[in-house]
Short mmCIF file of C-alpha atoms in Angstrom, two decimals:
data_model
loop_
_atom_site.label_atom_id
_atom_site.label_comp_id
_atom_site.label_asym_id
_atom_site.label_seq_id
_atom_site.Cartn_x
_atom_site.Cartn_y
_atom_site.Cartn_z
CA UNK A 181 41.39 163.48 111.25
CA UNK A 182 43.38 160.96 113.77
CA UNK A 183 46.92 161.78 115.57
CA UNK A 184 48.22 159.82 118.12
CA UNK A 185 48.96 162.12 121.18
CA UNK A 186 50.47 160.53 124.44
CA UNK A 187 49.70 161.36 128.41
CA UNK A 188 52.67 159.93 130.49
CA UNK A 189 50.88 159.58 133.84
CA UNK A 190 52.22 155.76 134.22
CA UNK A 191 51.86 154.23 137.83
CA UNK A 192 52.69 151.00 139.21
CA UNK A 193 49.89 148.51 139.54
CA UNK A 194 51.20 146.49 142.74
CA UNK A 195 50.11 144.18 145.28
CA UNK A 196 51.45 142.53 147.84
CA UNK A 197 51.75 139.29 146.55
CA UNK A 198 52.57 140.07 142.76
CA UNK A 199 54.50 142.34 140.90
CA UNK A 200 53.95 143.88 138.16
CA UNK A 201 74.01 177.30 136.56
CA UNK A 202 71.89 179.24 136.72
CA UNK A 203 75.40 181.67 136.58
CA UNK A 204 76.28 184.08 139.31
CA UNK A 205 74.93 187.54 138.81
CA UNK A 206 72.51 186.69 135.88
CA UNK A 207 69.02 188.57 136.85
CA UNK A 208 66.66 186.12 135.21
CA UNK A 209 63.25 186.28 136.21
CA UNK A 210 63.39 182.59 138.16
CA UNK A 211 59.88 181.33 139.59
CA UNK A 212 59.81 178.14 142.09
CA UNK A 213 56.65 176.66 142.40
CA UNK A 214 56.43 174.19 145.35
CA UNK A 215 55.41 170.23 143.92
CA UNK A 216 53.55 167.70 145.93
CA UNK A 217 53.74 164.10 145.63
CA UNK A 218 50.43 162.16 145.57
CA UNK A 219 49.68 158.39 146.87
CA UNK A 220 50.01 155.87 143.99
CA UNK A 221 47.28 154.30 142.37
CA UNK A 222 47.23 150.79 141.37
CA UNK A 223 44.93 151.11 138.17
CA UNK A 224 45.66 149.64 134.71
CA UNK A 225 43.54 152.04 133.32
CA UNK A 226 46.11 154.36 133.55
CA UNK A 227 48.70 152.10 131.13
CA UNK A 228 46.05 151.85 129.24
CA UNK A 229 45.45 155.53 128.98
CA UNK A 230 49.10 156.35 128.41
CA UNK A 231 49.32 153.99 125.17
CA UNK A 232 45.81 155.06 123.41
CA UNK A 233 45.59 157.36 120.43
CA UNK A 234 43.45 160.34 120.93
CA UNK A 235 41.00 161.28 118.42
CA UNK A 236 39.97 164.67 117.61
CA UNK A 237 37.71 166.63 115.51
CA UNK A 238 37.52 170.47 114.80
CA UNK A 239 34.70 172.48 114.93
CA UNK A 240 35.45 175.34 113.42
CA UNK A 241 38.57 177.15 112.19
CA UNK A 242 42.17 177.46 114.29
CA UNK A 243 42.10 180.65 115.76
CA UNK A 244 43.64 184.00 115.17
CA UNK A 245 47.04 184.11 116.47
CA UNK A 246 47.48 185.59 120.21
CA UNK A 247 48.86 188.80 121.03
CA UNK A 248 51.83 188.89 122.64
CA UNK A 249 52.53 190.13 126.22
CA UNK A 250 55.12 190.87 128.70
CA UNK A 251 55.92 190.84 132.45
CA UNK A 252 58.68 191.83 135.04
CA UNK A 253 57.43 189.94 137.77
CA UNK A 254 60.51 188.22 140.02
CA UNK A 255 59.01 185.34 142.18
CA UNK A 256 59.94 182.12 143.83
CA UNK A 257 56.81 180.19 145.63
CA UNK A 258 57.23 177.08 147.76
CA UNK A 259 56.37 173.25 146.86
CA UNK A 260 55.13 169.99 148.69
CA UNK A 261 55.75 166.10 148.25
CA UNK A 262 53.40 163.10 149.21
CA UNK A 263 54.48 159.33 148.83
CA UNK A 264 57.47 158.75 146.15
CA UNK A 265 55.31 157.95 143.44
CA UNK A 266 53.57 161.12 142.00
CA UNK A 267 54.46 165.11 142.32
CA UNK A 268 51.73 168.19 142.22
CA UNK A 269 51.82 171.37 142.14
CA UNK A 270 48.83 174.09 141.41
CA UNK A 271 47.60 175.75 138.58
CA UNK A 272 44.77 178.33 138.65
CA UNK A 273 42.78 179.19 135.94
CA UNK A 274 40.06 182.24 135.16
CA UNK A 275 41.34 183.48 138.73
CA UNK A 276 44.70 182.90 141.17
CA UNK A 277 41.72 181.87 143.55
CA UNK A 278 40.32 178.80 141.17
CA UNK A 279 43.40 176.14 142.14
CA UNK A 280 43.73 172.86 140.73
CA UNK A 281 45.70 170.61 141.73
CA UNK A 282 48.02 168.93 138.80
CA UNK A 283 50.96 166.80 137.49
CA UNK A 284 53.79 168.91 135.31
CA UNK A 285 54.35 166.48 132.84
CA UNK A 286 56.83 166.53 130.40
CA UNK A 287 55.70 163.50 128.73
CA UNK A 288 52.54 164.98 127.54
CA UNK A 289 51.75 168.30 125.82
CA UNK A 290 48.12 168.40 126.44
CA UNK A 291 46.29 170.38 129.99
CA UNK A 292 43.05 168.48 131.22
CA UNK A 293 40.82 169.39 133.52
CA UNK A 294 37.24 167.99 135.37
CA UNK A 295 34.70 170.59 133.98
CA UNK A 296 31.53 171.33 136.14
CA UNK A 297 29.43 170.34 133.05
CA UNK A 298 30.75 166.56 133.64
CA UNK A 299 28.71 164.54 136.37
CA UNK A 300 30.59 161.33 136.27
CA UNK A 301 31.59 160.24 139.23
CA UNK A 302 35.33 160.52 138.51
CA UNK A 303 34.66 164.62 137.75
CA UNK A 304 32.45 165.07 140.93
CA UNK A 305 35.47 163.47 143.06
CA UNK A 306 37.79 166.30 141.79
CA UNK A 307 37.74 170.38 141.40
CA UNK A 308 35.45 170.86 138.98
CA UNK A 309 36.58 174.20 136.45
CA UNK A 310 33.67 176.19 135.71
CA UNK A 311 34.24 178.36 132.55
CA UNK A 312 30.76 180.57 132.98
CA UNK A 313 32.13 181.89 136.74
CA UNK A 314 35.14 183.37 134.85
CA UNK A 315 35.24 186.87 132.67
CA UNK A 316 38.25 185.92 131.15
CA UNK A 317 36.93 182.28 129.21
CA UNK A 318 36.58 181.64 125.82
CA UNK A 319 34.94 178.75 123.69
CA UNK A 320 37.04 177.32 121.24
CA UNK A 321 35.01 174.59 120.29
CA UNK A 322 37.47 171.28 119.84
CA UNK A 323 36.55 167.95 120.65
CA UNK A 324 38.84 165.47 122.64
CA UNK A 325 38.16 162.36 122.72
CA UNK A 326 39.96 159.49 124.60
CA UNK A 327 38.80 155.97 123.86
CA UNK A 328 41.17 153.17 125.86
CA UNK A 329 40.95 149.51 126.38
CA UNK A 330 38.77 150.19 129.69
CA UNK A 331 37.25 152.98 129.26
CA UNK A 332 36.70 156.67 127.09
CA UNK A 333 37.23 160.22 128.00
CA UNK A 334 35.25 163.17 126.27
CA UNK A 335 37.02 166.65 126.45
CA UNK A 336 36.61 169.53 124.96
CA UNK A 337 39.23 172.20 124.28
CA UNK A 338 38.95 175.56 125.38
CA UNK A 339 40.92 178.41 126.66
CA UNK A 340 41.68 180.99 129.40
CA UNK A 341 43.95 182.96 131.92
CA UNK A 342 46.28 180.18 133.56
CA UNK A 343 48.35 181.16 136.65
CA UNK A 344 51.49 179.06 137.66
CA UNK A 345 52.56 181.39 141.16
CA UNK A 346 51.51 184.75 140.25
CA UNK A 347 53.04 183.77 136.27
CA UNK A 348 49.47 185.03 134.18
CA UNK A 349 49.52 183.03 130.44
CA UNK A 350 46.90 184.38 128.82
CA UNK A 351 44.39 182.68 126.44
CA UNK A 352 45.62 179.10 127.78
CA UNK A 353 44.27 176.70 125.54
CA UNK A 354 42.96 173.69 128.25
CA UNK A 355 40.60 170.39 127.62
CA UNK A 356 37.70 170.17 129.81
CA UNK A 357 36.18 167.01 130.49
CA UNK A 358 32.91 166.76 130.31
CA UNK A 359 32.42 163.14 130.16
CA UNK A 360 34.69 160.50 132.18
CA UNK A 361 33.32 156.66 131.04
CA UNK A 362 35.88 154.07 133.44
CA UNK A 363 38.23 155.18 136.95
CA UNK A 364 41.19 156.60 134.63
CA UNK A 365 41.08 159.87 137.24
CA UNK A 366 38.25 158.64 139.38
CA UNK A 367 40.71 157.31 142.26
CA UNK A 368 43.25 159.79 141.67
CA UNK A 369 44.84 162.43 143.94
CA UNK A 370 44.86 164.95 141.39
CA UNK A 371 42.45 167.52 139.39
CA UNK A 372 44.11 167.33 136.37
CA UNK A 373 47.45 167.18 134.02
CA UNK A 374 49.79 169.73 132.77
CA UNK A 375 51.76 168.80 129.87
CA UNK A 376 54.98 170.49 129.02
CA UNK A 377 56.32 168.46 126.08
CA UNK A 378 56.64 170.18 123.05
CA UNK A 379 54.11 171.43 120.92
CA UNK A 380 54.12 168.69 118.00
CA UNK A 381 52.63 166.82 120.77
CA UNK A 382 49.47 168.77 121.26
CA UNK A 383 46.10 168.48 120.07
CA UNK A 384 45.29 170.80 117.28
CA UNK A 385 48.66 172.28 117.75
CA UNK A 386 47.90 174.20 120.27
CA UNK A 387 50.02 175.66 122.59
CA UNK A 388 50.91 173.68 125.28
CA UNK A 389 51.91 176.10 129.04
CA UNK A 390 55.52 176.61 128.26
CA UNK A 391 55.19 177.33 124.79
CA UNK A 392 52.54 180.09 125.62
CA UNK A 393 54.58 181.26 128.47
CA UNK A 394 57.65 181.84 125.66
CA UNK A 395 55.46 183.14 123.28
CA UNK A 396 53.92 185.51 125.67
CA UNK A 397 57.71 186.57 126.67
CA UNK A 398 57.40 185.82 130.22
CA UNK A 399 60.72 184.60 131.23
CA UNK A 400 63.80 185.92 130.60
CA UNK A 401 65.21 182.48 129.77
CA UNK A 402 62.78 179.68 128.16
CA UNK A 403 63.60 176.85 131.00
CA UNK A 404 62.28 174.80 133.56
CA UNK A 405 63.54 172.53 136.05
CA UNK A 406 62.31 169.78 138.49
CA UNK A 407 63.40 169.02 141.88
CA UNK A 408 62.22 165.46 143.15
CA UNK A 409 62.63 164.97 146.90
CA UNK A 410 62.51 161.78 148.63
CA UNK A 411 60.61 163.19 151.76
CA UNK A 412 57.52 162.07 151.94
CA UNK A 413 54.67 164.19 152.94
CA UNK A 414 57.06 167.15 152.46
CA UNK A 415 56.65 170.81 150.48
CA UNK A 416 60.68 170.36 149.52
CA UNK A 417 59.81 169.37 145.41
CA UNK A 418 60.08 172.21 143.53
CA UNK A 419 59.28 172.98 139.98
CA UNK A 420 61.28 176.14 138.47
CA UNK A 421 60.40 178.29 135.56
CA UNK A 422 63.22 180.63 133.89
CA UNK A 423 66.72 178.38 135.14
CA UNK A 424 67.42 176.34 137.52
CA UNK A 425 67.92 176.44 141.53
CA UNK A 426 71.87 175.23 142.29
CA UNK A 427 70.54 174.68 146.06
CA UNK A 428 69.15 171.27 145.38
CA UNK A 429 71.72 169.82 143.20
CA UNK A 430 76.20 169.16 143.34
CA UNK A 431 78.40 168.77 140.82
CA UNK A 432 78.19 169.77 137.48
CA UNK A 433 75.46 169.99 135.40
CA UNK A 434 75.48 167.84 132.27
CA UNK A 435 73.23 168.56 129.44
CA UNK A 436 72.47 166.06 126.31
CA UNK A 437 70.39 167.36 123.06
CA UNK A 438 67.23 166.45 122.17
CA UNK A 439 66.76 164.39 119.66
CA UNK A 440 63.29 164.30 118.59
CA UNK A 441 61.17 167.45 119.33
CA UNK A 442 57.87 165.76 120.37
CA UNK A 443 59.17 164.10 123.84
CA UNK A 444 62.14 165.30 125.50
CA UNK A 445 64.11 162.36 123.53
CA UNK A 446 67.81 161.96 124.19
CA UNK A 447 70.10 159.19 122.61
CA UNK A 448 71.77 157.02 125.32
CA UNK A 449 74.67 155.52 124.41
CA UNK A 450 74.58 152.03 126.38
CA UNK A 451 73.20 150.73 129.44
CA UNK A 452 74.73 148.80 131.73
CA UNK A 453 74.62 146.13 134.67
CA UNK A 454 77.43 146.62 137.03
CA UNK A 455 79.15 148.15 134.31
CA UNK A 456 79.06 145.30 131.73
CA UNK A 457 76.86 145.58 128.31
CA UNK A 458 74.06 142.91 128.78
CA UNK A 459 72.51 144.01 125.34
CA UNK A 460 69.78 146.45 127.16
CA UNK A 461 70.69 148.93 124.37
CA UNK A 462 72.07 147.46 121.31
CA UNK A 463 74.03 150.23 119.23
CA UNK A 464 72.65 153.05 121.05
CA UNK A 465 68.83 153.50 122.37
CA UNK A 466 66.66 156.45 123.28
CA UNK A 467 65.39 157.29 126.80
CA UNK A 468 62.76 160.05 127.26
CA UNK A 469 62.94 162.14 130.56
CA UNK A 470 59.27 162.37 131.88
CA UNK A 471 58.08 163.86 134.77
CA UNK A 472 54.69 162.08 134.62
CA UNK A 473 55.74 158.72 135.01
CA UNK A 474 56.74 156.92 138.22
CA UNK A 475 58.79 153.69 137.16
CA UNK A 476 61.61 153.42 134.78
CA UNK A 477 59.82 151.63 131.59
CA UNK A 478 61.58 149.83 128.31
CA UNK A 479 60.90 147.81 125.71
CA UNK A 480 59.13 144.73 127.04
CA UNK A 481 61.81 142.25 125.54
CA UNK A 482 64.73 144.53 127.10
CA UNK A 483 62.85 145.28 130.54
CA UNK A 484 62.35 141.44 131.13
CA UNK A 485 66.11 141.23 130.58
CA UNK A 486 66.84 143.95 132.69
CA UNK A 487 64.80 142.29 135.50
CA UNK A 488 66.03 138.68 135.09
CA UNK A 489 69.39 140.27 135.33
CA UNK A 490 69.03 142.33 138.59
CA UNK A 491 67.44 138.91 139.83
CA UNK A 492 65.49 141.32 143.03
CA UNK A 493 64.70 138.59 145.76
CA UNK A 494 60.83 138.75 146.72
CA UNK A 495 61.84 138.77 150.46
CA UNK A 496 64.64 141.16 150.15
CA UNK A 497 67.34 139.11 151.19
CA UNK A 498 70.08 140.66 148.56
CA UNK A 499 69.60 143.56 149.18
CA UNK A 500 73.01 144.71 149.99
CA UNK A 501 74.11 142.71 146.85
CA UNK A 502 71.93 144.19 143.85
CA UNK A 503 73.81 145.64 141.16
CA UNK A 504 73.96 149.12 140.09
CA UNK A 505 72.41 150.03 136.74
CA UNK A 506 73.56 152.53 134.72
CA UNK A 507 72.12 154.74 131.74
CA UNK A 508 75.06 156.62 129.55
CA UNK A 509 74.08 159.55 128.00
CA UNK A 510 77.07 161.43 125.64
CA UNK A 511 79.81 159.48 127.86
CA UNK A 512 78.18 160.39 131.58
CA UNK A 513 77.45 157.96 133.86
CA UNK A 514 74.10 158.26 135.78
CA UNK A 515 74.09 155.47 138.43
CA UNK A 516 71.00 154.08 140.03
CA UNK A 517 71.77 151.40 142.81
CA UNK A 518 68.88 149.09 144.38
CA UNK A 519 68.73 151.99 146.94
CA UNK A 520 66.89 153.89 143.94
CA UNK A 521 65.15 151.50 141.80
CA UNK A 522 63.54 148.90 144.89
CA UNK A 523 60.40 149.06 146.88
CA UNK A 524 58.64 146.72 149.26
CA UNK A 525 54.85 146.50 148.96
CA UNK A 526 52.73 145.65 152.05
CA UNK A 527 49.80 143.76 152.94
CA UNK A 528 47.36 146.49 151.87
CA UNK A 529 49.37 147.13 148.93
CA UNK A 530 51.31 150.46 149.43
CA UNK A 531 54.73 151.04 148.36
CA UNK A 532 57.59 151.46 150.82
CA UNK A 533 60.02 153.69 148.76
CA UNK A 534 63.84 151.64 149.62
CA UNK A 535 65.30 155.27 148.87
CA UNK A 536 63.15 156.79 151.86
CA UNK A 537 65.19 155.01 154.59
CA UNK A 538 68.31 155.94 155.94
CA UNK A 539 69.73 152.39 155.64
CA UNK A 540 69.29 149.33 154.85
CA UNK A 541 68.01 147.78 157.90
CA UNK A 542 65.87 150.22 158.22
CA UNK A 543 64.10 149.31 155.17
CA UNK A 544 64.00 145.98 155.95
CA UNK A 545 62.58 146.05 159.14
CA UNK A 546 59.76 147.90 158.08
CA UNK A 547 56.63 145.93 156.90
CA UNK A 548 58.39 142.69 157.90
CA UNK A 549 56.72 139.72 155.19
CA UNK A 550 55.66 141.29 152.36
CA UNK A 551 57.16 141.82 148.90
CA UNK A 552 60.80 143.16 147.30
CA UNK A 553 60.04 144.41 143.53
CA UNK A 554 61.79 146.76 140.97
CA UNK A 555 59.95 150.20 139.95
CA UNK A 556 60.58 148.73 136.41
CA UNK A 557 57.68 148.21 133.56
CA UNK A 558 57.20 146.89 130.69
CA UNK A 559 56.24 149.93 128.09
CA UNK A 560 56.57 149.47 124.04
CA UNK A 561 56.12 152.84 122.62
CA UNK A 562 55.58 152.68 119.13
CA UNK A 563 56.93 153.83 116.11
CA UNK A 564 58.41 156.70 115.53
CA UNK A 565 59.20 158.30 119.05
CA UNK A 566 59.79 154.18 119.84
CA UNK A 567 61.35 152.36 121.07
CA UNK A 568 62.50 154.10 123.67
CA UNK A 569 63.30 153.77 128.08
CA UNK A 570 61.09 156.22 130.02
CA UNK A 571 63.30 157.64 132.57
CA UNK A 572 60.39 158.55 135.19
CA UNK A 573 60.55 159.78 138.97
CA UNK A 574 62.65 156.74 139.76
CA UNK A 575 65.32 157.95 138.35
CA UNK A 576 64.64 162.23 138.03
CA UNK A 577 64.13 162.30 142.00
CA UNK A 578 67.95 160.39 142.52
CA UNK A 579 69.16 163.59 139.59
CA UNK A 580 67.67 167.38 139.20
CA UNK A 581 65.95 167.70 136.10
CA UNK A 582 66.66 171.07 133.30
CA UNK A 583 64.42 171.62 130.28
CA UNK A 584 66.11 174.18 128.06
CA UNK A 585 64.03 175.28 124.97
CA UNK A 586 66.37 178.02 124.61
CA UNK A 587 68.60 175.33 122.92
CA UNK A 588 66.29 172.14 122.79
CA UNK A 589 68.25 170.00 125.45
CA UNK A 590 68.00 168.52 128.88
CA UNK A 591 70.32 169.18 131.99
CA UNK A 592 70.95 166.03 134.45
CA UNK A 593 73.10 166.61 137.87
CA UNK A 594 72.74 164.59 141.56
CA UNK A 595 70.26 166.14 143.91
CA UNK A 596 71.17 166.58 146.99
#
């Protein structure tokens, strides 16, 4: 049996000398978890990973179906950032104490995890989950396997008590890796991934977190939303569960439907260079909102367009004359200008975020000599979900983020 299942964690392979409501008076149980952003890491093997089909087979029957349960925990917990490129947050599992460190990613449906049964080096680097300290484990029995143009990853699926805050989702269905073959995770700043797209995503078709956490009745409304701040090395990123927090965004909030329940697929209806149609999105196109990848990706053909278009100077000399791109979703206008979608990458290779500096000469002063790119990439996602733009932290840190299952669509509004 062979699906094709996607993990969004997409990062931008760089160098310095080439490129690559919630309404008033509503008591909703609301819980804030506190999101850290990690330090890029400049490995193909992640495209790779991101693109690659992932086999499975079943070893023994789906299981019974869980019983439901309920909570009236109220809770908001703090958040942290790290370098504009990735956000984390913890997860425990079999035990608040046992914290992992992991990327909410809503372009992937699937949790992984280092086991303590794998002794590749890319498991020993990371927390290690070890299912025979906890009373509260079961063995499922499903294989996972990951094979990828560099390397393979060997899971197997299992579940137990995950806890987001002090939010308990019992009989969380996980992967465990117990054999890492290539650096996928090896040189990563994280333990593992979260994935909160929806279920027709998920191996098996198993649960992914939110869908337990519905099932299980644990919110009082079935949303999430992301807060992406530009501060470096900061606890201000915040992931929500059960509305959204009006304190880090203005304006109104605009919501579009999905369109395909697999990602969180909207239809855009154009988008443009300085407000002109340069045939990026030909009739209509579909962008996916995913928290898991850095860069804003399209089609290859379209993406080189887009690029040849903004025409970004290698030494940063226009700067202040870079157009503003636009995506339009249901007649809004979400505006990125070079301020959002440029970085400069030094001599040892790490990205100077153009959106982390209070102006322009700032920016430019900073790592004099080395190299003006777009946090653009090429990415053809195939048939049917594809083609399609990812709209990654590039653009979901510049507007707050709102996943509503309730009524399958996605909020957009300008962060503050």
């Amino acid at each position: 049996m062979k699906q094709v299942y996607f993990i969004s964690i997409l990062v931008l392979s760089t160098y310095c000398a080439s490129f690559l409501e919630e309404q008033p008076g509503m008591q909703n149980k609301i819980y804030s978890i506190k999101l850290e952003r990690t330090q890029s890491q400049a490995r193909k093997s992640f495209f790779d990973f991101i693109t690659t089909g992932q086999h499975f087979r079943s070893k023994s029957d789906i299981m019974d179906d869980i019983a439901l349960t309920q909570t009236t925990q109220k809770e908001s917990i703090k958040l942290y950032n790290f370098k504009n490129t990735q956000y984390t947050g913890e997860i425990s599992f079999g035990g608040q104490e046992n914290k992992f460190k992991v990327i909410f990613d809503t372009g992937s449906a699937n949790i992984w995890l280092n086991s303590a049964r794998c002794h590749d080096y890319g498991c020993k680097n990371h927390k290690q989950y070890d299912g025979q300290k906890s009373l509260t484990y079961e063995h499922l029995g499903y294989d996972l396997d990951v094979e990828f143009g560099t390397g393979e990853l060997m899971g197997e699926i299992n579940a137990d008590t995950a806890y987001v805050g002090n939010v308990k989702i019992r009989k969380q269905e996980f992967a465990e890796i117990v054999r890492e073959n290539g650096d996928v995770f090896a040189q990563s700043d994280f333990d593992g991934i979260v994935g909160l797209a929806y279920p027709t995503m998920a191996a098996y078709h198993f649960n992914p977190l939110f869908d337990n956490i519905m099932q299980q009745k644990l919110l009082d409304r079935n949303v999430f939303s992301f807060y992406f701040s530009r501060q470096e090395n900061s606890r201000t990123s915040e992931l929500t569960l059960g509305g959204w927090n009006q304190d880090h965004f203005e304006g109104e909030l605009h919501f579009h439907n999905v369109a395909n329940k697999y990602y969180w697929l909207l239809e855009a209806n154009n988008i443009l260079v300085n407000g002109k149609d340069v045939g990026l999105c030909k009739g209509g196109c579909s962008v996916i909102a995913d928290t898991g990848t850095s860069l804003i990706t399209g089609p290859s053909d379209d993406l080189y367009d887009l690029i040849d278009t903004l025409n970004i100077d290698d030494n940063c000399k226009n700067l202040k004359e870079l157009p503003t791109l636009t995506f339009v979703l249901d007649g809004i206008h979400y505006d990125l200008d070079a301020h959002d979608y440029v970085m400069k990458i030094d001599s040892y290779g790490n990205e100077i975020a153009y959106g982390s500096f209070a102006s322009t000469d700032s920016f430019l002063e900073m790592g004099a000599g080395c190299e003006c790119i777009g946090t653009f990439m090429p990415l053809d996602i195939p048939f049917p979900q594809g083609p399609a733009w990812i709209l990654g932290d590039t653009f979901l840190s510049k507007y707050y983020s709102v996943y509503d299952r309730d009524n399958d669509r996605v909020g957009f509004a300008r962060s503050k």
